[in-house]
Amino acid sequence: MGSSYEHIRKIVAETVRKACFSEENQYESSVWKFHILSVVKFSLILGEKLKADLEILELAALLHDYGAVLDENFAKEHHIHGARLAGELLEKLGYPEEKIKKVQACIYAHRGSIKIERKTVEEKIIASADAMAHITEFVDMMFLTFGLRGEQTVEGAVWLKSKLARSWDKIMPEGRVIIKDEYKVVSKFLDSAIAK
Ligand SMILES: [Fe+2]
Ligand SMILES: [Fe+2]
């Protein structure tokens, strides 16, 4: 990672952070600390392990939900809008076209709810890291479930358990190893609430 990359990374991170804290953001600003930065962290851990391109991973992780954060009309198709917006931003910053395409492919393929084939190791890592963050940032997921969605205890636990189970299914074996203990613990709490 050269110094010009450092400059680009800084601007990209600042752009996404600003969007997270903007009034326009339909989600809570906690998405920056508890989701985006967590996805960056897991992307880089998996990237080192699997000898993937860390630059591509870092930029894609920072930008993967940018579309949804920036404009709520983009939320449903935020993998498409996010890839487009990332392309515009990175091009403006003079990032090489070949690499932009790789970042865009990661963003496009990160959606768990949509069946998109993930071809490169970087695409697989971003989708895994996205799902890993849902499980490890359990407290923020509780805020989403019981705070923002206003769920009651058992209904919320059922909803959250199925959401986290879908996330777990999305994670590559190398990612599961890293967070298996957390998944066990949160599942235990949710199961205990559901069984009451
Ligand atoms: Fe997303
Ligand atoms: Fe995400």
mmCIF file of C-alpha atoms and ligand atoms in Angstrom:
data_model
loop_
_atom_site.group_PDB
_atom_site.id
_atom_site.type_symbol
_atom_site.label_atom_id
_atom_site.label_comp_id
_atom_site.label_asym_id
_atom_site.label_seq_id
_atom_site.Cartn_x
_atom_site.Cartn_y
_atom_site.Cartn_z
ATOM 1 C CA MET A 1 0.000 0.000 0.000
ATOM 2 C CA GLY A 2 1.759 3.170 -1.199
ATOM 3 C CA SER A 3 1.356 6.730 0.033
ATOM 4 C CA SER A 4 -1.084 7.646 -2.750
ATOM 5 C CA TYR A 5 -3.226 4.757 -1.595
ATOM 6 C CA GLU A 6 -3.079 6.090 1.966
ATOM 7 C CA HIS A 7 -4.415 9.421 0.693
ATOM 8 C CA ILE A 8 -7.262 7.733 -1.184
ATOM 9 C CA ARG A 9 -8.114 5.505 1.776
ATOM 10 C CA LYS A 10 -8.289 8.539 4.058
ATOM 11 C CA ILE A 11 -10.654 10.434 1.769
ATOM 12 C CA VAL A 12 -12.857 7.385 1.201
ATOM 13 C CA ALA A 13 -13.063 6.675 4.949
ATOM 14 C CA GLU A 14 -13.889 10.313 5.687
ATOM 15 C CA THR A 15 -16.556 10.395 2.959
ATOM 16 C CA VAL A 16 -18.294 7.291 4.321
ATOM 17 C CA ARG A 17 -17.946 8.402 7.945
ATOM 18 C CA LYS A 18 -19.533 11.759 7.086
ATOM 19 C CA ALA A 19 -22.432 10.023 5.330
ATOM 20 C CA CYS A 20 -22.981 7.817 8.401
ATOM 21 C CA PHE A 21 -23.235 10.861 10.665
ATOM 22 C CA SER A 22 -25.343 12.890 8.235
ATOM 23 C CA GLU A 23 -29.004 13.747 8.899
ATOM 24 C CA GLU A 24 -29.822 12.022 5.618
ATOM 25 C CA ASN A 25 -28.681 8.653 6.943
ATOM 26 C CA GLN A 26 -31.800 6.541 7.558
ATOM 27 C CA TYR A 27 -29.826 4.270 9.910
ATOM 28 C CA GLU A 28 -28.254 5.259 13.215
ATOM 29 C CA SER A 29 -24.769 6.763 13.138
ATOM 30 C CA SER A 30 -23.640 3.671 15.073
ATOM 31 C CA VAL A 31 -23.473 1.978 11.652
ATOM 32 C CA TRP A 32 -20.005 3.546 11.240
ATOM 33 C CA LYS A 33 -18.403 2.158 14.378
ATOM 34 C CA PHE A 34 -20.415 -1.017 14.809
ATOM 35 C CA HIS A 35 -20.798 -2.105 11.219
ATOM 36 C CA ILE A 36 -18.535 -0.433 8.655
ATOM 37 C CA LEU A 37 -15.371 -0.474 10.791
ATOM 38 C CA SER A 38 -16.108 -4.012 11.903
ATOM 39 C CA VAL A 39 -16.459 -5.161 8.283
ATOM 40 C CA VAL A 40 -13.139 -3.444 7.494
ATOM 41 C CA LYS A 41 -11.475 -5.251 10.406
ATOM 42 C CA PHE A 42 -12.713 -8.728 9.436
ATOM 43 C CA SER A 43 -11.993 -8.124 5.734
ATOM 44 C CA LEU A 44 -8.357 -7.360 6.514
ATOM 45 C CA ILE A 45 -7.990 -10.310 8.906
ATOM 46 C CA LEU A 46 -9.395 -12.713 6.296
ATOM 47 C CA GLY A 47 -7.437 -10.964 3.540
ATOM 48 C CA GLU A 48 -4.126 -11.527 5.333
ATOM 49 C CA LYS A 49 -5.019 -15.125 6.014
ATOM 50 C CA LEU A 50 -6.023 -15.840 2.425
ATOM 51 C CA LYS A 51 -3.375 -13.606 0.823
ATOM 52 C CA ALA A 52 -5.993 -11.467 -0.898
ATOM 53 C CA ASP A 53 -5.620 -7.869 -2.105
ATOM 54 C CA LEU A 54 -5.855 -5.775 1.063
ATOM 55 C CA GLU A 55 -6.323 -2.469 -0.773
ATOM 56 C CA ILE A 56 -9.338 -3.759 -2.678
ATOM 57 C CA LEU A 57 -10.740 -5.235 0.523
ATOM 58 C CA GLU A 58 -10.294 -2.104 2.603
ATOM 59 C CA LEU A 59 -11.957 0.173 0.035
ATOM 60 C CA ALA A 60 -14.786 -2.272 -0.672
ATOM 61 C CA ALA A 61 -15.453 -2.776 3.049
ATOM 62 C CA LEU A 62 -15.556 0.989 3.648
ATOM 63 C CA LEU A 63 -17.880 1.538 0.686
ATOM 64 C CA HIS A 64 -20.035 -1.616 0.708
ATOM 65 C CA ASP A 65 -23.093 0.005 2.339
ATOM 66 C CA TYR A 66 -22.375 3.566 1.209
ATOM 67 C CA GLY A 67 -25.362 3.606 -1.160
ATOM 68 C CA ALA A 68 -27.813 2.677 1.599
ATOM 69 C CA VAL A 69 -26.333 5.157 4.073
ATOM 70 C CA LEU A 70 -26.299 8.019 1.579
ATOM 71 C CA ASP A 71 -29.868 7.785 0.302
ATOM 72 C CA GLU A 72 -32.739 5.672 1.606
ATOM 73 C CA ASN A 73 -34.116 5.352 -1.922
ATOM 74 C CA PHE A 74 -30.973 3.385 -2.748
ATOM 75 C CA ALA A 75 -31.336 0.935 0.155
ATOM 76 C CA LYS A 76 -33.135 -1.835 -1.711
ATOM 77 C CA GLU A 77 -30.617 -1.844 -4.531
ATOM 78 C CA HIS A 78 -27.687 -0.527 -2.515
ATOM 79 C CA HIS A 79 -25.286 -3.105 -3.942
ATOM 80 C CA ILE A 80 -25.882 -1.577 -7.404
ATOM 81 C CA HIS A 81 -25.925 2.066 -6.305
ATOM 82 C CA GLY A 82 -22.992 1.489 -3.965
ATOM 83 C CA ALA A 83 -20.887 0.038 -6.776
ATOM 84 C CA ARG A 84 -21.781 2.977 -9.024
ATOM 85 C CA LEU A 85 -21.044 5.624 -6.367
ATOM 86 C CA ALA A 86 -17.791 3.908 -5.393
ATOM 87 C CA GLY A 87 -16.744 3.975 -9.037
ATOM 88 C CA GLU A 88 -17.477 7.692 -9.332
ATOM 89 C CA LEU A 89 -15.620 8.540 -6.124
ATOM 90 C CA LEU A 90 -12.549 6.383 -6.812
ATOM 91 C CA GLU A 91 -12.291 7.625 -10.387
ATOM 92 C CA LYS A 92 -12.327 11.209 -9.144
ATOM 93 C CA LEU A 93 -9.494 10.307 -6.775
ATOM 94 C CA GLY A 94 -7.431 8.892 -9.630
ATOM 95 C CA TYR A 95 -7.547 5.279 -8.460
ATOM 96 C CA PRO A 96 -6.580 2.834 -11.254
ATOM 97 C CA GLU A 97 -9.492 1.631 -13.364
ATOM 98 C CA GLU A 98 -8.608 -2.055 -13.064
ATOM 99 C CA LYS A 99 -8.691 -1.847 -9.274
ATOM 100 C CA ILE A 100 -11.916 0.189 -9.274
ATOM 101 C CA LYS A 101 -13.603 -2.656 -11.129
ATOM 102 C CA LYS A 102 -12.496 -5.118 -8.459
ATOM 103 C CA VAL A 103 -13.791 -2.894 -5.639
ATOM 104 C CA GLN A 104 -17.099 -2.508 -7.486
ATOM 105 C CA ALA A 105 -17.423 -6.269 -7.972
ATOM 106 C CA CYS A 106 -17.014 -6.800 -4.202
ATOM 107 C CA ILE A 107 -19.673 -4.203 -3.396
ATOM 108 C CA TYR A 108 -22.045 -5.586 -6.020
ATOM 109 C CA ALA A 109 -21.718 -9.149 -4.703
ATOM 110 C CA HIS A 110 -21.980 -8.447 -0.948
ATOM 111 C CA ARG A 111 -25.772 -8.734 -0.601
ATOM 112 C CA GLY A 112 -26.829 -11.766 1.381
ATOM 113 C CA SER A 113 -30.481 -11.591 0.437
ATOM 114 C CA ILE A 114 -29.780 -11.787 -3.270
ATOM 115 C CA LYS A 115 -28.206 -14.736 -5.031
ATOM 116 C CA ILE A 116 -25.148 -13.320 -6.738
ATOM 117 C CA GLU A 117 -22.220 -15.542 -7.604
ATOM 118 C CA ARG A 118 -19.040 -14.473 -5.801
ATOM 119 C CA LYS A 119 -16.084 -15.314 -8.017
ATOM 120 C CA THR A 120 -12.915 -13.804 -6.533
ATOM 121 C CA VAL A 121 -11.537 -14.354 -3.063
ATOM 122 C CA GLU A 122 -12.028 -10.627 -2.356
ATOM 123 C CA GLU A 123 -15.739 -10.871 -3.239
ATOM 124 C CA LYS A 124 -16.106 -13.869 -0.935
ATOM 125 C CA ILE A 125 -14.252 -12.123 1.893
ATOM 126 C CA ILE A 126 -16.398 -8.955 1.806
ATOM 127 C CA ALA A 127 -19.626 -10.982 1.950
ATOM 128 C CA SER A 128 -18.220 -13.030 4.847
ATOM 129 C CA ALA A 129 -16.931 -10.020 6.773
ATOM 130 C CA ASP A 130 -20.318 -8.288 6.371
ATOM 131 C CA ALA A 131 -22.046 -11.295 7.939
ATOM 132 C CA MET A 132 -19.392 -11.697 10.667
ATOM 133 C CA ALA A 133 -19.973 -8.117 11.810
ATOM 134 C CA HIS A 134 -23.684 -8.832 12.333
ATOM 135 C CA ILE A 135 -22.783 -11.549 14.808
ATOM 136 C CA THR A 136 -19.903 -9.906 16.676
ATOM 137 C CA GLU A 137 -21.672 -6.536 16.977
ATOM 138 C CA PHE A 138 -24.497 -8.234 18.826
ATOM 139 C CA VAL A 139 -25.207 -5.279 21.105
ATOM 140 C CA ASP A 140 -25.849 -3.023 18.115
ATOM 141 C CA MET A 141 -28.048 -5.752 16.621
ATOM 142 C CA MET A 142 -30.034 -5.758 19.877
ATOM 143 C CA PHE A 143 -30.447 -1.991 19.523
ATOM 144 C CA LEU A 144 -31.733 -2.549 15.979
ATOM 145 C CA THR A 145 -34.122 -5.282 17.083
ATOM 146 C CA PHE A 146 -35.539 -3.989 20.350
ATOM 147 C CA GLY A 147 -34.792 -0.304 20.008
ATOM 148 C CA LEU A 148 -35.356 0.685 16.418
ATOM 149 C CA ARG A 149 -37.773 -2.079 15.421
ATOM 150 C CA GLY A 150 -39.473 -1.990 18.831
ATOM 151 C CA GLU A 151 -39.770 -5.775 19.129
ATOM 152 C CA GLN A 152 -40.908 -7.521 22.329
ATOM 153 C CA THR A 153 -38.454 -9.907 24.009
ATOM 154 C CA VAL A 154 -39.456 -13.268 22.483
ATOM 155 C CA GLU A 155 -40.541 -11.993 19.072
ATOM 156 C CA GLY A 156 -37.343 -10.002 18.831
ATOM 157 C CA ALA A 157 -35.245 -12.995 19.845
ATOM 158 C CA VAL A 158 -36.911 -15.130 17.146
ATOM 159 C CA TRP A 159 -36.340 -12.443 14.526
ATOM 160 C CA LEU A 160 -32.732 -11.871 15.544
ATOM 161 C CA LYS A 161 -31.943 -15.584 15.724
ATOM 162 C CA SER A 162 -33.084 -16.166 12.160
ATOM 163 C CA LYS A 163 -31.234 -13.072 10.970
ATOM 164 C CA LEU A 164 -27.996 -14.208 12.606
ATOM 165 C CA ALA A 165 -28.471 -17.772 11.327
ATOM 166 C CA ARG A 166 -28.666 -16.390 7.785
ATOM 167 C CA SER A 167 -25.516 -14.388 8.453
ATOM 168 C CA TRP A 168 -23.719 -17.466 9.792
ATOM 169 C CA ASP A 169 -24.651 -19.420 6.619
ATOM 170 C CA LYS A 170 -22.989 -16.717 4.533
ATOM 171 C CA ILE A 171 -19.610 -16.892 6.277
ATOM 172 C CA MET A 172 -16.665 -18.784 4.741
ATOM 173 C CA PRO A 173 -15.054 -21.511 6.889
ATOM 174 C CA GLU A 174 -12.007 -19.322 7.661
ATOM 175 C CA GLY A 175 -14.364 -16.648 9.029
ATOM 176 C CA ARG A 176 -16.475 -19.067 11.044
ATOM 177 C CA VAL A 177 -13.396 -20.234 12.929
ATOM 178 C CA ILE A 178 -12.756 -16.652 14.083
ATOM 179 C CA ILE A 179 -16.237 -15.946 15.478
ATOM 180 C CA LYS A 180 -17.617 -19.369 16.380
ATOM 181 C CA ASP A 181 -17.428 -18.699 20.130
ATOM 182 C CA GLU A 182 -19.361 -15.430 19.808
ATOM 183 C CA TYR A 183 -21.987 -17.147 17.663
ATOM 184 C CA LYS A 184 -22.379 -19.889 20.268
ATOM 185 C CA VAL A 185 -22.864 -17.393 23.099
ATOM 186 C CA VAL A 186 -25.375 -15.138 21.345
ATOM 187 C CA SER A 187 -27.327 -18.158 20.089
ATOM 188 C CA LYS A 188 -27.504 -19.442 23.652
ATOM 189 C CA PHE A 189 -28.984 -16.172 24.914
ATOM 190 C CA LEU A 190 -31.490 -16.018 22.068
ATOM 191 C CA ASP A 191 -32.509 -19.691 22.453
ATOM 192 C CA SER A 192 -33.025 -19.225 26.168
ATOM 193 C CA ALA A 193 -35.371 -16.265 25.558
ATOM 194 C CA ILE A 194 -37.245 -18.145 22.831
ATOM 195 C CA ALA A 195 -37.725 -21.222 25.069
ATOM 196 C CA LYS A 196 -39.450 -19.258 27.855
HETATM 197 FE FE FE B 1 -25.286 -4.171 2.581
HETATM 198 FE FE FE B 2 -23.107 -4.313 5.481
#
